[in-house]
């Protein structure tokens, strides 16, 4: 095996999909303009670790502290026992001690980012932030979904729990379980979702 082949083999090995996926279960609530997020982390890193919500979106060259919109974040082990969670400011993030748990569950909710108190230009925010209306919802993962910096190369799966009759459009493919899949956080953060009873964008009013 020459050096080029060895290098390619190493890259493929490092990006192997054998690592367990981090899973998100997302429920938009049009009545309250609230997102409910459940995050399953099968193999948390060495304790304590930090959980972040992005501070901006790909291609937007300014800060948008989407973590400010997160409320009631909690973490539990597989037995449902609450884990220690410390919220840290400036920038906002959470330090979690898994206490030896092999897998943990994180839950939180967040308000519609397009109507939230994020100090940035309104026009830019409307293009990059999530929003929920009575007849549609738009999600940019970078404006809502938390991530662990050390695990950004792990695959991710997304399950959407939608109102009856709603459909979804996204560039991500679905697996056999019906979840949308991304090979890493980097792919997920740049893959928006459009949801609603109709998927013709001209029918939606933002």
PDB file of N, CA and C in Angstrom, residues 130-185:
ATOM      1  N   UNK A 130     -34.903  29.475  12.983  1.00  0.00           N
ATOM      2  CA  UNK A 130     -36.108  28.644  12.890  1.00  0.00           C
ATOM      3  C   UNK A 130     -37.344  29.485  13.167  1.00  0.00           C
ATOM      4  N   UNK A 131     -38.497  28.979  12.742  1.00  0.00           N
ATOM      5  CA  UNK A 131     -39.764  29.645  13.016  1.00  0.00           C
ATOM      6  C   UNK A 131     -40.891  28.633  12.992  1.00  0.00           C
ATOM      7  N   UNK A 132     -41.943  28.902  13.755  1.00  0.00           N
ATOM      8  CA  UNK A 132     -43.133  28.061  13.776  1.00  0.00           C
ATOM      9  C   UNK A 132     -44.355  28.947  13.574  1.00  0.00           C
ATOM     10  N   UNK A 133     -45.189  28.583  12.619  1.00  0.00           N
ATOM     11  CA  UNK A 133     -46.448  29.261  12.398  1.00  0.00           C
ATOM     12  C   UNK A 133     -47.557  28.215  12.447  1.00  0.00           C
ATOM     13  N   UNK A 134     -48.794  28.644  12.391  1.00  0.00           N
ATOM     14  CA  UNK A 134     -49.899  27.695  12.526  1.00  0.00           C
ATOM     15  C   UNK A 134     -49.971  26.717  11.362  1.00  0.00           C
ATOM     16  N   UNK A 135     -49.431  27.105  10.194  1.00  0.00           N
ATOM     17  CA  UNK A 135     -49.547  26.238   9.027  1.00  0.00           C
ATOM     18  C   UNK A 135     -48.203  25.792   8.456  1.00  0.00           C
ATOM     19  N   UNK A 136     -47.100  26.084   9.138  1.00  0.00           N
ATOM     20  CA  UNK A 136     -45.815  25.548   8.695  1.00  0.00           C
ATOM     21  C   UNK A 136     -44.771  25.789   9.779  1.00  0.00           C
ATOM     22  N   UNK A 137     -43.662  25.084   9.641  1.00  0.00           N
ATOM     23  CA  UNK A 137     -42.504  25.295  10.517  1.00  0.00           C
ATOM     24  C   UNK A 137     -41.234  25.163   9.685  1.00  0.00           C
ATOM     25  N   UNK A 138     -40.235  25.948  10.031  1.00  0.00           N
ATOM     26  CA  UNK A 138     -38.949  25.911   9.336  1.00  0.00           C
ATOM     27  C   UNK A 138     -37.848  25.782  10.382  1.00  0.00           C
ATOM     28  N   UNK A 139     -36.961  24.833  10.168  1.00  0.00           N
ATOM     29  CA  UNK A 139     -35.916  24.554  11.138  1.00  0.00           C
ATOM     30  C   UNK A 139     -34.549  24.531  10.485  1.00  0.00           C
ATOM     31  N   UNK A 140     -33.669  25.401  10.941  1.00  0.00           N
ATOM     32  CA  UNK A 140     -32.242  25.271  10.650  1.00  0.00           C
ATOM     33  C   UNK A 140     -31.621  24.650  11.896  1.00  0.00           C
ATOM     34  N   UNK A 141     -31.060  23.450  11.808  1.00  0.00           N
ATOM     35  CA  UNK A 141     -30.514  22.788  12.990  1.00  0.00           C
ATOM     36  C   UNK A 141     -29.547  23.654  13.788  1.00  0.00           C
ATOM     37  N   UNK A 142     -28.801  24.513  13.109  1.00  0.00           N
ATOM     38  CA  UNK A 142     -27.836  25.354  13.816  1.00  0.00           C
ATOM     39  C   UNK A 142     -28.501  26.366  14.738  1.00  0.00           C
ATOM     40  N   UNK A 143     -29.800  26.602  14.573  1.00  0.00           N
ATOM     41  CA  UNK A 143     -30.487  27.560  15.439  1.00  0.00           C
ATOM     42  C   UNK A 143     -31.214  26.886  16.589  1.00  0.00           C
ATOM     43  N   UNK A 144     -31.092  25.548  16.714  1.00  0.00           N
ATOM     44  CA  UNK A 144     -31.856  24.851  17.746  1.00  0.00           C
ATOM     45  C   UNK A 144     -31.141  23.658  18.368  1.00  0.00           C
ATOM     46  N   UNK A 145     -30.460  22.848  17.579  1.00  0.00           N
ATOM     47  CA  UNK A 145     -29.976  21.557  18.066  1.00  0.00           C
ATOM     48  C   UNK A 145     -28.622  21.673  18.763  1.00  0.00           C
ATOM     49  N   UNK A 146     -28.575  21.153  19.983  1.00  0.00           N
ATOM     50  CA  UNK A 146     -27.344  21.191  20.776  1.00  0.00           C
ATOM     51  C   UNK A 146     -26.345  20.162  20.246  1.00  0.00           C
ATOM     52  N   UNK A 147     -25.075  20.390  20.543  1.00  0.00           N
ATOM     53  CA  UNK A 147     -24.028  19.465  20.115  1.00  0.00           C
ATOM     54  C   UNK A 147     -22.928  19.417  21.171  1.00  0.00           C
ATOM     55  N   UNK A 148     -22.142  18.347  21.128  1.00  0.00           N
ATOM     56  CA  UNK A 148     -20.978  18.183  21.989  1.00  0.00           C
ATOM     57  C   UNK A 148     -19.735  18.363  21.113  1.00  0.00           C
ATOM     58  N   UNK A 149     -18.892  19.344  21.379  1.00  0.00           N
ATOM     59  CA  UNK A 149     -17.758  19.620  20.488  1.00  0.00           C
ATOM     60  C   UNK A 149     -16.921  18.396  20.147  1.00  0.00           C
ATOM     61  N   UNK A 150     -16.659  17.511  21.138  1.00  0.00           N
ATOM     62  CA  UNK A 150     -15.806  16.343  20.881  1.00  0.00           C
ATOM     63  C   UNK A 150     -16.477  15.303  19.987  1.00  0.00           C
ATOM     64  N   UNK A 151     -17.795  15.394  19.814  1.00  0.00           N
ATOM     65  CA  UNK A 151     -18.529  14.358  19.069  1.00  0.00           C
ATOM     66  C   UNK A 151     -19.103  14.864  17.748  1.00  0.00           C
ATOM     67  N   UNK A 152     -18.572  15.949  17.230  1.00  0.00           N
ATOM     68  CA  UNK A 152     -19.140  16.507  16.000  1.00  0.00           C
ATOM     69  C   UNK A 152     -18.911  15.627  14.776  1.00  0.00           C
ATOM     70  N   UNK A 153     -17.959  14.682  14.858  1.00  0.00           N
ATOM     71  CA  UNK A 153     -17.727  13.789  13.725  1.00  0.00           C
ATOM     72  C   UNK A 153     -18.619  12.550  13.764  1.00  0.00           C
ATOM     73  N   UNK A 154     -19.371  12.362  14.841  1.00  0.00           N
ATOM     74  CA  UNK A 154     -20.259  11.197  14.917  1.00  0.00           C
ATOM     75  C   UNK A 154     -21.519  11.410  14.081  1.00  0.00           C
ATOM     76  N   UNK A 155     -22.096  10.315  13.569  1.00  0.00           N
ATOM     77  CA  UNK A 155     -23.339  10.446  12.799  1.00  0.00           C
ATOM     78  C   UNK A 155     -24.482  10.917  13.681  1.00  0.00           C
ATOM     79  N   UNK A 156     -25.496  11.484  13.042  1.00  0.00           N
ATOM     80  CA  UNK A 156     -26.662  11.988  13.757  1.00  0.00           C
ATOM     81  C   UNK A 156     -27.934  11.524  13.055  1.00  0.00           C
ATOM     82  N   UNK A 157     -28.992  11.355  13.839  1.00  0.00           N
ATOM     83  CA  UNK A 157     -30.300  10.977  13.303  1.00  0.00           C
ATOM     84  C   UNK A 157     -31.350  11.917  13.877  1.00  0.00           C
ATOM     85  N   UNK A 158     -32.342  12.262  13.061  1.00  0.00           N
ATOM     86  CA  UNK A 158     -33.385  13.197  13.473  1.00  0.00           C
ATOM     87  C   UNK A 158     -34.758  12.579  13.227  1.00  0.00           C
ATOM     88  N   UNK A 159     -35.568  12.563  14.278  1.00  0.00           N
ATOM     89  CA  UNK A 159     -36.969  12.139  14.179  1.00  0.00           C
ATOM     90  C   UNK A 159     -37.841  13.369  14.407  1.00  0.00           C
ATOM     91  N   UNK A 160     -38.781  13.610  13.501  1.00  0.00           N
ATOM     92  CA  UNK A 160     -39.689  14.741  13.622  1.00  0.00           C
ATOM     93  C   UNK A 160     -41.075  14.245  14.008  1.00  0.00           C
ATOM     94  N   UNK A 161     -41.631  14.819  15.063  1.00  0.00           N
ATOM     95  CA  UNK A 161     -42.988  14.491  15.505  1.00  0.00           C
ATOM     96  C   UNK A 161     -43.869  15.669  15.100  1.00  0.00           C
ATOM     97  N   UNK A 162     -44.639  15.488  14.029  1.00  0.00           N
ATOM     98  CA  UNK A 162     -45.352  16.597  13.406  1.00  0.00           C
ATOM     99  C   UNK A 162     -46.859  16.514  13.636  1.00  0.00           C
ATOM    100  N   UNK A 163     -47.546  17.641  13.536  1.00  0.00           N
ATOM    101  CA  UNK A 163     -49.007  17.608  13.596  1.00  0.00           C
ATOM    102  C   UNK A 163     -49.575  16.725  12.489  1.00  0.00           C
ATOM    103  N   UNK A 164     -50.748  16.191  12.702  1.00  0.00           N
ATOM    104  CA  UNK A 164     -51.361  15.294  11.735  1.00  0.00           C
ATOM    105  C   UNK A 164     -51.507  15.975  10.378  1.00  0.00           C
ATOM    106  N   UNK A 165     -51.096  15.259   9.336  1.00  0.00           N
ATOM    107  CA  UNK A 165     -51.216  15.778   7.979  1.00  0.00           C
ATOM    108  C   UNK A 165     -50.018  16.570   7.496  1.00  0.00           C
ATOM    109  N   UNK A 166     -49.078  16.878   8.370  1.00  0.00           N
ATOM    110  CA  UNK A 166     -47.894  17.633   7.952  1.00  0.00           C
ATOM    111  C   UNK A 166     -46.888  16.718   7.257  1.00  0.00           C
ATOM    112  N   UNK A 167     -46.138  17.310   6.344  1.00  0.00           N
ATOM    113  CA  UNK A 167     -45.072  16.613   5.645  1.00  0.00           C
ATOM    114  C   UNK A 167     -43.772  17.376   5.876  1.00  0.00           C
ATOM    115  N   UNK A 168     -42.681  16.816   5.385  1.00  0.00           N
ATOM    116  CA  UNK A 168     -41.383  17.464   5.586  1.00  0.00           C
ATOM    117  C   UNK A 168     -40.548  17.379   4.318  1.00  0.00           C
ATOM    118  N   UNK A 169     -39.802  18.442   4.062  1.00  0.00           N
ATOM    119  CA  UNK A 169     -38.858  18.481   2.945  1.00  0.00           C
ATOM    120  C   UNK A 169     -37.471  18.800   3.486  1.00  0.00           C
ATOM    121  N   UNK A 170     -36.486  18.008   3.107  1.00  0.00           N
ATOM    122  CA  UNK A 170     -35.105  18.225   3.528  1.00  0.00           C
ATOM    123  C   UNK A 170     -34.181  17.482   2.574  1.00  0.00           C
ATOM    124  N   UNK A 171     -32.919  17.864   2.566  1.00  0.00           N
ATOM    125  CA  UNK A 171     -31.941  17.186   1.708  1.00  0.00           C
ATOM    126  C   UNK A 171     -31.455  15.878   2.309  1.00  0.00           C
ATOM    127  N   UNK A 172     -31.730  15.639   3.595  1.00  0.00           N
ATOM    128  CA  UNK A 172     -31.240  14.431   4.250  1.00  0.00           C
ATOM    129  C   UNK A 172     -32.099  13.222   3.882  1.00  0.00           C
ATOM    130  N   UNK A 173     -31.455  12.065   3.813  1.00  0.00           N
ATOM    131  CA  UNK A 173     -32.155  10.813   3.510  1.00  0.00           C
ATOM    132  C   UNK A 173     -32.685  10.191   4.793  1.00  0.00           C
ATOM    133  N   UNK A 174     -33.698   9.342   4.647  1.00  0.00           N
ATOM    134  CA  UNK A 174     -34.273   8.621   5.785  1.00  0.00           C
ATOM    135  C   UNK A 174     -33.706   7.216   5.832  1.00  0.00           C
ATOM    136  N   UNK A 175     -33.550   6.690   7.060  1.00  0.00           N
ATOM    137  CA  UNK A 175     -33.137   5.297   7.203  1.00  0.00           C
ATOM    138  C   UNK A 175     -34.346   4.397   7.375  1.00  0.00           C
ATOM    139  N   UNK A 176     -34.101   3.115   7.642  1.00  0.00           N
ATOM    140  CA  UNK A 176     -35.190   2.144   7.740  1.00  0.00           C
ATOM    141  C   UNK A 176     -36.154   2.468   8.872  1.00  0.00           C
ATOM    142  N   UNK A 177     -35.664   3.149   9.904  1.00  0.00           N
ATOM    143  CA  UNK A 177     -36.508   3.500  11.051  1.00  0.00           C
ATOM    144  C   UNK A 177     -37.302   4.785  10.823  1.00  0.00           C
ATOM    145  N   UNK A 178     -37.118   5.408   9.657  1.00  0.00           N
ATOM    146  CA  UNK A 178     -37.838   6.634   9.365  1.00  0.00           C
ATOM    147  C   UNK A 178     -37.160   7.896   9.862  1.00  0.00           C
ATOM    148  N   UNK A 179     -35.928   7.779  10.387  1.00  0.00           N
ATOM    149  CA  UNK A 179     -35.208   8.955  10.866  1.00  0.00           C
ATOM    150  C   UNK A 179     -34.328   9.531   9.755  1.00  0.00           C
ATOM    151  N   UNK A 180     -34.194  10.838   9.753  1.00  0.00           N
ATOM    152  CA  UNK A 180     -33.296  11.497   8.815  1.00  0.00           C
ATOM    153  C   UNK A 180     -31.870  11.365   9.329  1.00  0.00           C
ATOM    154  N   UNK A 181     -30.943  11.087   8.431  1.00  0.00           N
ATOM    155  CA  UNK A 181     -29.579  10.769   8.849  1.00  0.00           C
ATOM    156  C   UNK A 181     -28.558  11.742   8.266  1.00  0.00           C
ATOM    157  N   UNK A 182     -27.529  12.009   9.072  1.00  0.00           N
ATOM    158  CA  UNK A 182     -26.407  12.833   8.631  1.00  0.00           C
ATOM    159  C   UNK A 182     -25.124  12.155   9.098  1.00  0.00           C
ATOM    160  N   UNK A 183     -24.061  12.143   8.302  1.00  0.00           N
ATOM    161  CA  UNK A 183     -22.821  11.464   8.682  1.00  0.00           C
ATOM    162  C   UNK A 183     -22.070  12.165   9.810  1.00  0.00           C
ATOM    163  N   UNK A 184     -22.404  13.431  10.081  1.00  0.00           N
ATOM    164  CA  UNK A 184     -21.731  14.176  11.142  1.00  0.00           C
ATOM    165  C   UNK A 184     -22.566  15.402  11.493  1.00  0.00           C
ATOM    166  N   UNK A 185     -22.170  16.068  12.563  1.00  0.00           N
ATOM    167  CA  UNK A 185     -22.844  17.313  12.937  1.00  0.00           C
ATOM    168  C   UNK A 185     -22.680  18.367  11.842  1.00  0.00           C
TER     169      UNK A 185
END
